[in-house]
Amino acid sequence: MAGRKPRFAKLRLTLLLLLLALVSLGEPRVFQFVVRHGVEFEAWRHGGRASVRSVEGSLFETVALLDSVWEFENGTGAILRADVKRATAALDWTALWKRTPGRFFQRLTLHGVSGKIELRRGSRDGEKQRRWQSLDLGWLRGKWLRPPAAVEAWEVDFVVASGGEFVRLEQAHIFVNEMEKGIIKMERLVVQQAWLKRTFPNVRGTTALQDGKLVIARLLLEPGVEVTSFTTNLAKLARGELDQVIQVDAFGGEIRADAGMQTDVKPRRFAVMGNFSRIDVGRLASFLSLSEAAGGTIKEGSFSFSGSPHDVQRSTTWLHLDATNFQWESRQWDSLVLGVTLIDRRLQVHECVLHQGHNALTLDGEMALPESAREWWRGDFNANVSAKIENMTELSALLLPEFRYAAGRGTIEGAVRGQGEKFHGHLVIEGNRLRWRDAPIEQLNATLRIDGNELQVAHFNIFNGDDYVRGSGVVNILGPTQYWGTLRASVADLDDYAAILQKPIVPEPIAGGALIDWDGEGSAKGHSGKFVARLRKLRSSGARAAQLHPINADLEGSYAAGGMAFSKFALSDDESSFTANVTVGNMALALQGIRLMHKQELWLEGDALLPFDVWRKWPNTSLDSLLNDDVLSKVALTAYNLGLGTASKLTGWKFPIAGVVNGTVTAEGPLKALKSGGKLSLTNAWLPLGSSGNGLTEVEGEVTFDDQTMTITRLVGQHPTGDFRAVGKVDLKNVRDPGVQGLIESDKSAVTLFNAAAATTVSLKVHFDGALSAGKISGSATALGGRAGNELAGRGFWDQGAPAVNVTHFWSQGPAELPPVFQPLSAPWDAWSLDVEIRGGPLATPSQLASCDLHLGGNGAVPELTGWLTFQNVPFIAGDVLMRNGTGSIASRGGTIFIDARATGELHDCGFTAHFLGPLEGPLRFFESQPPLTETLLNAALAGRYRAIPSLDTATRFAFHAPSALIGNVEVFDWTIADPPADAISTVPPPSDGSALQ
């Protein structure tokens, strides 16, 4: 009995303390304190952190947590942070004391939930150790502590993110109930993934809890895309593991996938398996925003994946699909069966069979995926390919659209292996009755072999009738350049194969026969070989055919490191031939034994060693790049009645040039100290002036050479505007930029003005002085007489008896242009400065007077014309308009003409004053008349008497306005309208004689 009393006392003490604790919890403030700190303690004990601002409720009321923050991190590296404005829990305390299982949590309601789950790339091995191990609360777990029967969350904004990719629920309402169907609503579901970037508004679905699993069903993302079922294990999800099943009805078919987490390996691996059927490719591509031009059906397929989504290359992935009537952008094929496997960075293509029309392609092989940016072919790979082409035209739907111009049949068989940048394999190509546009090939066959680092062309043959191309050779695939090969070709007319020889081989179609024989080899140290070429009637058959002249070429030679030597070099046409021994190299171009024959006449002979570094600079053929200052030049040429026009045709171009050259020219030494001599004469020549089609005619001239000076002792002829004569010197000390000094004179040249509406005759004396790149043009021009217009006969403008000016022609042909002499010049003249005075004094006609004082300045690129002009007693329109006095200034800058002119005159005894101000294309124009004379009545008077004059109201291109303050007898309106306002002419009295204004 004595031993039992202490134990009974201890039991009574324990019950008393428990009773006191229960009584204390009945006090709301004590209860709220315990709940708040108990929640935070439990979060800490499980490796997380919780913060609760305050607690509402008591032991006998609903409990609410206000402004709580939750943070957890599990062993997979996932981080959770959630902010909940109000969390309300309905609790059943009696469930803790019942002997049978009960539900402690009855309902959990959340308001204002915002948070984020960050899925880190890579996971931590092992879960965090719990910080509290001694407290045993096992009696609270298991069957007594079950999940709430119902969970409802309002105003949910939650993000699941990984790196820069995420899925976001905005303004969501979620209700999950174990006893009845729940709902899920979202104002927006935002998906930002590498494979999908979409926003789905107003997403709706249903929810349910079944055996600890959350089920979401009938989640409609958009019409035609519905998640019929999505199931996830909540207990595993809380531990950072996946156990999910998803079924989707989309794109006209079905997709099913099972996703889980492999926890028996480290690091943990994501695993998914699935299948799909009847997928409309067009709808799928549109959903993924990949292409609007896609089509076809994937009849069935399956896939599996095991690994990390962030390191797909090291995963184990398998895909198999069977698609028909496939289309992607401009590519189409009838059927495709594909089976591929990816295992730890090694891609295996088990099956790839493609059918398109009457053509079939089969491919299989494997390759190691390259590291970072390394090319795939530098790794380990092998591939087998087989193609049978029954209709090449149908390839346009699969390959390039241009294949619609192709026709014929062919086969391709081959295999390639690669490892450590060493390759082995072969490829056999055969074709029959091939055609590309209108270029025919009866037969093509080629065999290619790959051995180590060499691509071996065992043979390459193309046949079409008697035409053929044959070749063979070897070339290094990688590393320093190394090759050898042979090529034989014989073609009766290259024009038959214009479609094949187009760019980049030739700039435009060419015609003519060709026989080519080449053997050569090369390496990083240099190239060598020999060649024979026979070209007959070689010419263009394209857009420039009219500009080119057919020529023959017979070329034989060899080349090696440093140069090329022709044992035969001959150019000819039906009348002339040019032959020479040509050597290219040593930074020079040598032509020995030059002979230019025209029929049986010798036109040119001699030798030339020119400092042209053609061998190293080709194809950069600018004069500055080809010239070599250190090479000793030597030229000795003699011309005997050389016809420039005929001889120039041997270049292959039809140059618009003519004339006869006689004389001798010699030169020797480096360019900087060239010693020249000789004399050349030119007779009965026609020389072009640029590309305008104009030229100098009746040209006679003489040129002498002395050391580094070329002197033009005489040059006379006819310019399109009149006569000319010139003398001058060219200093050749700097061949790249020679100095020029000269004088050009003309006794009488006609200059058209402003769209040929007027013209004047001038005498010219112009000096040229300076380097060709930037010199100076100075001198003077004197106006001798002029005319304006040519439609109406009558009294003259400047020259007595010349046609009168036609103002409507002058005004309506716009926009006005400067004469050619005032237009911008091309290089090198665009950099030359201009300083030319243009004057015109009183003319001989007693009753008329016109004079000008103008200056042409600026430079060739932007010429500037400034100055003034005056005139007196000048009749217009067959004398009906008489300009008594006029004066004005003119300025031209960059091709635009500005005028400021005032004139007084008479029309049928009506005096007027006219003022023109602004650009010549459309100046402001004012008329003052006494009695009032409007432009409308002026036009009516002139048109009434001269029907040939078009209406100024509709033909002119002037647009002019005047301030509204102008009143009285001044009328200004816009001539672009058909008719002026009626009141503009209603009050205007007729002229005094009344004859013209009816």
Short mmCIF file of N, CA, C and O in Angstrom, two decimals, residues 495-594:
data_model
loop_
_atom_site.label_atom_id
_atom_site.label_comp_id
_atom_site.label_asym_id
_atom_site.label_seq_id
_atom_site.Cartn_x
_atom_site.Cartn_y
_atom_site.Cartn_z
N ASP A 495 24.61 27.62 -125.03
CA ASP A 495 23.28 28.19 -124.83
C ASP A 495 22.25 27.11 -124.50
O ASP A 495 21.24 27.39 -123.86
N ASP A 496 22.50 25.86 -124.92
CA ASP A 496 21.58 24.76 -124.60
C ASP A 496 21.53 24.50 -123.09
O ASP A 496 20.55 23.94 -122.59
N TYR A 497 22.57 24.90 -122.38
CA TYR A 497 22.67 24.63 -120.94
C TYR A 497 22.67 25.92 -120.14
O TYR A 497 23.22 26.00 -119.03
N ALA A 498 22.04 26.96 -120.67
CA ALA A 498 22.03 28.26 -120.00
C ALA A 498 21.40 28.17 -118.62
O ALA A 498 21.83 28.85 -117.68
N ALA A 499 20.37 27.33 -118.46
CA ALA A 499 19.69 27.24 -117.17
C ALA A 499 20.62 26.70 -116.08
O ALA A 499 20.50 27.07 -114.91
N ILE A 500 21.57 25.83 -116.48
CA ILE A 500 22.51 25.26 -115.49
C ILE A 500 23.68 26.21 -115.26
O ILE A 500 24.19 26.32 -114.14
N LEU A 501 24.10 26.93 -116.31
CA LEU A 501 25.29 27.77 -116.22
C LEU A 501 25.01 29.16 -115.69
O LEU A 501 25.91 29.99 -115.65
N GLN A 502 23.75 29.42 -115.30
CA GLN A 502 23.43 30.76 -114.79
C GLN A 502 24.19 31.01 -113.49
O GLN A 502 24.93 30.17 -113.00
N LYS A 503 23.98 32.22 -112.93
CA LYS A 503 24.67 32.60 -111.70
C LYS A 503 24.61 31.46 -110.70
O LYS A 503 23.58 30.80 -110.58
N PRO A 504 25.71 31.23 -109.97
CA PRO A 504 26.92 32.07 -109.90
C PRO A 504 28.00 31.71 -110.91
O PRO A 504 29.07 32.28 -110.88
N ILE A 505 27.74 30.73 -111.82
CA ILE A 505 28.80 30.31 -112.74
C ILE A 505 29.07 31.40 -113.77
O ILE A 505 30.20 31.81 -114.00
N VAL A 506 28.03 31.91 -114.44
CA VAL A 506 28.18 33.02 -115.39
C VAL A 506 27.11 34.05 -115.08
O VAL A 506 26.02 33.71 -114.60
N PRO A 507 27.38 35.35 -115.32
CA PRO A 507 26.42 36.39 -114.95
C PRO A 507 25.15 36.36 -115.77
O PRO A 507 24.10 36.78 -115.30
N GLU A 508 25.21 35.89 -117.02
CA GLU A 508 24.02 35.80 -117.85
C GLU A 508 24.27 34.71 -118.90
O GLU A 508 25.39 34.25 -119.08
N PRO A 509 23.21 34.26 -119.60
CA PRO A 509 23.38 33.14 -120.55
C PRO A 509 24.43 33.46 -121.60
O PRO A 509 24.52 34.58 -122.10
N ILE A 510 25.23 32.44 -121.94
CA ILE A 510 26.24 32.59 -122.99
C ILE A 510 26.01 31.51 -124.03
O ILE A 510 25.45 30.44 -123.76
N ALA A 511 26.43 31.81 -125.25
CA ALA A 511 26.30 30.89 -126.37
C ALA A 511 27.67 30.68 -126.99
O ALA A 511 28.60 31.46 -126.79
N GLY A 512 27.78 29.60 -127.76
CA GLY A 512 29.04 29.28 -128.41
C GLY A 512 29.53 27.92 -128.02
O GLY A 512 29.09 27.32 -127.02
N GLY A 513 30.46 27.38 -128.81
CA GLY A 513 31.01 26.06 -128.53
C GLY A 513 32.20 26.14 -127.60
O GLY A 513 32.89 27.16 -127.51
N ALA A 514 32.46 25.02 -126.89
CA ALA A 514 33.57 24.99 -125.94
C ALA A 514 34.17 23.61 -125.86
O ALA A 514 33.44 22.60 -125.83
N LEU A 515 35.49 23.54 -125.88
CA LEU A 515 36.23 22.32 -125.63
C LEU A 515 37.27 22.65 -124.56
O LEU A 515 38.13 23.51 -124.75
N ILE A 516 37.19 21.98 -123.41
CA ILE A 516 38.03 22.30 -122.26
C ILE A 516 38.70 21.03 -121.76
O ILE A 516 38.04 19.98 -121.62
N ASP A 517 40.00 21.13 -121.50
CA ASP A 517 40.77 20.00 -120.96
C ASP A 517 41.66 20.56 -119.85
O ASP A 517 42.48 21.46 -120.09
N TRP A 518 41.49 20.03 -118.60
CA TRP A 518 42.25 20.57 -117.46
C TRP A 518 42.74 19.45 -116.57
O TRP A 518 42.03 18.46 -116.30
N ASP A 519 43.99 19.56 -116.16
CA ASP A 519 44.57 18.69 -115.14
C ASP A 519 45.28 19.59 -114.14
O ASP A 519 46.05 20.48 -114.55
N GLY A 520 45.03 19.37 -112.86
CA GLY A 520 45.68 20.24 -111.88
C GLY A 520 45.71 19.64 -110.50
O GLY A 520 45.05 18.63 -110.21
N GLU A 521 46.48 20.26 -109.66
CA GLU A 521 46.58 19.87 -108.26
C GLU A 521 46.93 21.10 -107.45
O GLU A 521 47.36 22.13 -107.99
N GLY A 522 46.73 21.00 -106.15
CA GLY A 522 47.02 22.14 -105.31
C GLY A 522 47.11 21.76 -103.85
O GLY A 522 46.62 20.71 -103.42
N SER A 523 47.72 22.64 -103.09
CA SER A 523 47.86 22.46 -101.65
C SER A 523 48.06 23.84 -101.05
O SER A 523 48.03 24.86 -101.74
N ALA A 524 48.29 23.86 -99.75
CA ALA A 524 48.52 25.13 -99.09
C ALA A 524 49.79 25.80 -99.60
O ALA A 524 49.94 27.02 -99.49
N LYS A 525 50.70 25.04 -100.18
CA LYS A 525 51.94 25.60 -100.69
C LYS A 525 51.79 26.23 -102.06
O LYS A 525 52.63 27.04 -102.46
N GLY A 526 50.75 25.86 -102.81
CA GLY A 526 50.56 26.44 -104.13
C GLY A 526 49.73 25.55 -105.01
O GLY A 526 49.27 24.47 -104.61
N HIS A 527 49.51 26.01 -106.23
CA HIS A 527 48.69 25.30 -107.20
C HIS A 527 49.45 25.17 -108.51
O HIS A 527 50.25 26.04 -108.87
N SER A 528 49.18 24.10 -109.25
CA SER A 528 49.82 23.89 -110.55
C SER A 528 48.88 23.08 -111.43
O SER A 528 47.99 22.37 -110.95
N GLY A 529 49.07 23.20 -112.72
CA GLY A 529 48.24 22.46 -113.66
C GLY A 529 48.47 22.92 -115.08
O GLY A 529 49.26 23.83 -115.34
N LYS A 530 47.75 22.30 -116.00
CA LYS A 530 47.81 22.68 -117.41
C LYS A 530 46.40 22.64 -117.97
O LYS A 530 45.53 21.94 -117.45
N PHE A 531 46.21 23.37 -119.07
CA PHE A 531 44.86 23.51 -119.59
C PHE A 531 44.90 23.76 -121.09
O PHE A 531 45.89 24.26 -121.64
N VAL A 532 43.79 23.40 -121.73
CA VAL A 532 43.55 23.70 -123.14
C VAL A 532 42.10 24.14 -123.24
O VAL A 532 41.20 23.50 -122.68
N ALA A 533 41.85 25.23 -123.94
CA ALA A 533 40.49 25.72 -124.12
C ALA A 533 40.32 26.18 -125.56
O ALA A 533 41.15 26.94 -126.08
N ARG A 534 39.25 25.68 -126.19
CA ARG A 534 38.88 26.11 -127.53
C ARG A 534 37.46 26.65 -127.46
O ARG A 534 36.50 25.90 -127.22
N LEU A 535 37.29 27.95 -127.61
CA LEU A 535 35.99 28.59 -127.54
C LEU A 535 35.65 29.15 -128.91
O LEU A 535 36.48 29.83 -129.54
N ARG A 536 34.42 28.88 -129.39
CA ARG A 536 34.01 29.30 -130.71
C ARG A 536 32.74 30.13 -130.63
O ARG A 536 31.75 29.70 -130.02
N LYS A 537 32.80 31.32 -131.26
CA LYS A 537 31.65 32.23 -131.29
C LYS A 537 31.08 32.47 -129.88
O LYS A 537 29.87 32.49 -129.67
N LEU A 538 31.97 32.65 -128.94
CA LEU A 538 31.53 32.88 -127.57
C LEU A 538 30.86 34.25 -127.47
O LEU A 538 31.44 35.27 -127.86
N ARG A 539 29.65 34.29 -126.90
CA ARG A 539 28.89 35.54 -126.86
C ARG A 539 27.79 35.40 -125.82
O ARG A 539 27.51 34.31 -125.34
N SER A 540 27.17 36.51 -125.52
CA SER A 540 26.04 36.50 -124.60
C SER A 540 24.75 36.29 -125.37
O SER A 540 24.58 36.79 -126.48
N SER A 541 23.84 35.54 -124.76
CA SER A 541 22.49 35.39 -125.32
C SER A 541 21.45 35.98 -124.38
O SER A 541 20.27 35.69 -124.51
N GLY A 542 21.92 36.82 -123.44
CA GLY A 542 21.02 37.41 -122.46
C GLY A 542 20.74 38.87 -122.74
O GLY A 542 20.72 39.33 -123.89
N ALA A 543 20.57 39.63 -121.65
CA ALA A 543 20.15 41.02 -121.77
C ALA A 543 21.20 41.88 -122.46
O ALA A 543 20.87 42.88 -123.10
N ARG A 544 22.50 41.53 -122.35
CA ARG A 544 23.55 42.35 -122.93
C ARG A 544 24.04 41.82 -124.28
O ARG A 544 25.12 42.17 -124.73
N ALA A 545 23.22 40.97 -124.90
CA ALA A 545 23.64 40.38 -126.17
C ALA A 545 23.95 41.43 -127.22
O ALA A 545 24.91 41.30 -128.00
N ALA A 546 23.16 42.52 -127.27
CA ALA A 546 23.38 43.55 -128.28
C ALA A 546 24.68 44.31 -128.05
O ALA A 546 25.21 44.93 -128.98
N GLN A 547 25.21 44.29 -126.83
CA GLN A 547 26.42 45.04 -126.51
C GLN A 547 27.69 44.21 -126.71
O GLN A 547 28.78 44.76 -126.69
N LEU A 548 27.54 42.89 -126.86
CA LEU A 548 28.70 42.00 -126.92
C LEU A 548 28.91 41.50 -128.35
O LEU A 548 27.97 41.38 -129.14
N HIS A 549 30.15 41.18 -128.64
CA HIS A 549 30.55 40.74 -129.97
C HIS A 549 31.09 39.31 -129.87
O HIS A 549 31.94 39.03 -129.00
N PRO A 550 30.65 38.37 -130.71
CA PRO A 550 31.14 36.99 -130.62
C PRO A 550 32.61 36.90 -131.00
O PRO A 550 33.04 37.47 -132.01
N ILE A 551 33.39 36.17 -130.18
CA ILE A 551 34.81 36.00 -130.46
C ILE A 551 35.17 34.53 -130.30
O ILE A 551 34.46 33.74 -129.67
N ASN A 552 36.33 34.19 -130.88
CA ASN A 552 36.92 32.87 -130.71
C ASN A 552 38.15 33.01 -129.82
O ASN A 552 38.85 34.03 -129.87
N ALA A 553 38.42 31.97 -129.04
CA ALA A 553 39.60 31.98 -128.18
C ALA A 553 40.27 30.62 -128.23
O ALA A 553 39.60 29.59 -128.07
N ASP A 554 41.58 30.63 -128.50
CA ASP A 554 42.37 29.40 -128.46
C ASP A 554 43.46 29.61 -127.42
O ASP A 554 44.37 30.44 -127.62
N LEU A 555 43.34 28.87 -126.33
CA LEU A 555 44.23 29.07 -125.19
C LEU A 555 44.86 27.75 -124.79
O LEU A 555 44.17 26.73 -124.65
N GLU A 556 46.17 27.75 -124.62
CA GLU A 556 46.89 26.60 -124.08
C GLU A 556 47.94 27.14 -123.13
O GLU A 556 48.57 28.16 -123.40
N GLY A 557 48.10 26.45 -122.01
CA GLY A 557 49.10 26.93 -121.08
C GLY A 557 49.20 26.09 -119.84
O GLY A 557 48.57 25.02 -119.71
N SER A 558 49.96 26.58 -118.91
CA SER A 558 50.16 25.90 -117.63
C SER A 558 50.33 26.96 -116.56
O SER A 558 50.65 28.12 -116.85
N TYR A 559 50.12 26.55 -115.33
CA TYR A 559 50.30 27.46 -114.21
C TYR A 559 50.94 26.73 -113.06
O TYR A 559 50.85 25.50 -112.93
N ALA A 560 51.62 27.47 -112.24
CA ALA A 560 52.28 26.93 -111.05
C ALA A 560 52.37 28.06 -110.05
O ALA A 560 51.88 29.17 -110.29
N ALA A 561 52.95 27.76 -108.90
CA ALA A 561 53.06 28.77 -107.86
C ALA A 561 53.79 29.99 -108.40
O ALA A 561 54.92 29.91 -108.83
N GLY A 562 53.10 31.12 -108.40
CA GLY A 562 53.75 32.37 -108.82
C GLY A 562 53.40 32.84 -110.20
O GLY A 562 53.72 33.98 -110.55
N GLY A 563 52.75 32.03 -111.05
CA GLY A 563 52.46 32.56 -112.36
C GLY A 563 51.78 31.58 -113.29
O GLY A 563 51.51 30.42 -112.96
N MET A 564 51.48 32.11 -114.51
CA MET A 564 50.81 31.34 -115.55
C MET A 564 51.47 31.71 -116.87
O MET A 564 51.78 32.88 -117.13
N ALA A 565 51.68 30.70 -117.72
CA ALA A 565 52.30 30.91 -119.03
C ALA A 565 51.43 30.29 -120.11
O ALA A 565 51.01 29.13 -119.98
N PHE A 566 51.15 31.08 -121.15
CA PHE A 566 50.36 30.61 -122.28
C PHE A 566 51.31 30.24 -123.41
O PHE A 566 52.08 31.09 -123.90
N SER A 567 51.23 28.99 -123.82
CA SER A 567 51.97 28.60 -125.01
C SER A 567 51.21 29.00 -126.27
O SER A 567 51.79 29.11 -127.35
N LYS A 568 49.91 29.24 -126.11
CA LYS A 568 49.10 29.75 -127.21
C LYS A 568 48.05 30.68 -126.65
O LYS A 568 47.32 30.32 -125.72
N PHE A 569 47.98 31.88 -127.19
CA PHE A 569 46.98 32.85 -126.78
C PHE A 569 46.52 33.57 -128.04
O PHE A 569 47.25 34.36 -128.62
N ALA A 570 45.28 33.27 -128.45
CA ALA A 570 44.77 33.84 -129.70
C ALA A 570 43.31 34.20 -129.52
O ALA A 570 42.50 33.37 -129.07
N LEU A 571 42.98 35.45 -129.88
CA LEU A 571 41.60 35.92 -129.91
C LEU A 571 41.28 36.33 -131.33
O LEU A 571 42.10 37.00 -131.99
N SER A 572 40.08 35.97 -131.81
CA SER A 572 39.77 36.26 -133.21
C SER A 572 38.28 36.37 -133.41
O SER A 572 37.48 35.91 -132.59
N ASP A 573 37.92 37.02 -134.55
CA ASP A 573 36.55 36.97 -135.05
C ASP A 573 36.63 36.71 -136.54
O ASP A 573 37.66 36.23 -137.03
N ASP A 574 35.60 37.03 -137.30
CA ASP A 574 35.60 36.69 -138.72
C ASP A 574 36.57 37.55 -139.53
O ASP A 574 36.91 37.18 -140.66
N GLU A 575 37.03 38.70 -138.97
CA GLU A 575 37.88 39.60 -139.75
C GLU A 575 39.26 39.81 -139.16
O GLU A 575 40.22 40.04 -139.89
N SER A 576 39.37 39.73 -137.83
CA SER A 576 40.62 40.12 -137.19
C SER A 576 41.08 39.04 -136.22
O SER A 576 40.30 38.17 -135.79
N SER A 577 42.38 39.13 -135.85
CA SER A 577 42.93 38.19 -134.87
C SER A 577 44.02 38.88 -134.07
O SER A 577 44.73 39.76 -134.59
N PHE A 578 44.13 38.49 -132.81
CA PHE A 578 45.16 39.01 -131.92
C PHE A 578 45.91 37.82 -131.34
O PHE A 578 45.31 36.91 -130.75
N THR A 579 47.24 37.79 -131.50
CA THR A 579 48.05 36.71 -130.96
C THR A 579 49.22 37.30 -130.17
O THR A 579 49.69 38.41 -130.45
N ALA A 580 49.68 36.54 -129.18
CA ALA A 580 50.82 36.96 -128.37
C ALA A 580 51.24 35.80 -127.50
O ALA A 580 50.46 34.86 -127.25
N ASN A 581 52.47 35.86 -127.04
CA ASN A 581 52.93 34.95 -126.00
C ASN A 581 52.73 35.66 -124.66
O ASN A 581 53.39 36.67 -124.38
N VAL A 582 51.83 35.12 -123.84
CA VAL A 582 51.40 35.80 -122.63
C VAL A 582 51.92 35.07 -121.40
O VAL A 582 51.80 33.83 -121.31
N THR A 583 52.46 35.83 -120.47
CA THR A 583 52.93 35.29 -119.19
C THR A 583 52.38 36.18 -118.07
O THR A 583 52.50 37.40 -118.13
N VAL A 584 51.82 35.53 -117.06
CA VAL A 584 51.28 36.24 -115.91
C VAL A 584 52.07 35.81 -114.68
O VAL A 584 52.15 34.62 -114.37
N GLY A 585 52.66 36.75 -113.99
CA GLY A 585 53.42 36.41 -112.79
C GLY A 585 54.53 37.39 -112.55
O GLY A 585 54.75 38.34 -113.32
N ASN A 586 55.26 37.15 -111.46
CA ASN A 586 56.35 38.05 -111.06
C ASN A 586 55.86 39.49 -111.00
O ASN A 586 56.56 40.42 -111.36
N MET A 587 54.58 39.64 -110.55
CA MET A 587 53.96 40.96 -110.35
C MET A 587 53.88 41.76 -111.65
O MET A 587 53.86 42.99 -111.64
N ALA A 588 53.85 41.05 -112.80
CA ALA A 588 53.79 41.73 -114.08
C ALA A 588 53.00 40.89 -115.08
O ALA A 588 52.82 39.67 -114.90
N LEU A 589 52.52 41.57 -116.13
CA LEU A 589 51.84 40.92 -117.24
C LEU A 589 52.68 41.16 -118.48
O LEU A 589 52.88 42.31 -118.90
N ALA A 590 53.20 40.06 -119.07
CA ALA A 590 54.10 40.17 -120.22
C ALA A 590 53.40 39.67 -121.47
O ALA A 590 52.82 38.57 -121.47
N LEU A 591 53.45 40.47 -122.54
CA LEU A 591 52.92 40.09 -123.84
C LEU A 591 54.04 40.29 -124.87
O LEU A 591 54.47 41.43 -125.11
N GLN A 592 54.51 39.20 -125.43
CA GLN A 592 55.60 39.25 -126.40
C GLN A 592 55.09 38.79 -127.75
O GLN A 592 54.22 37.93 -127.86
N GLY A 593 55.65 39.39 -128.77
CA GLY A 593 55.26 39.02 -130.13
C GLY A 593 53.82 39.38 -130.44
O GLY A 593 53.11 38.61 -131.09
N ILE A 594 53.38 40.55 -130.00
CA ILE A 594 52.01 40.98 -130.24
C ILE A 594 51.81 41.21 -131.73
O ILE A 594 52.60 41.91 -132.38
#
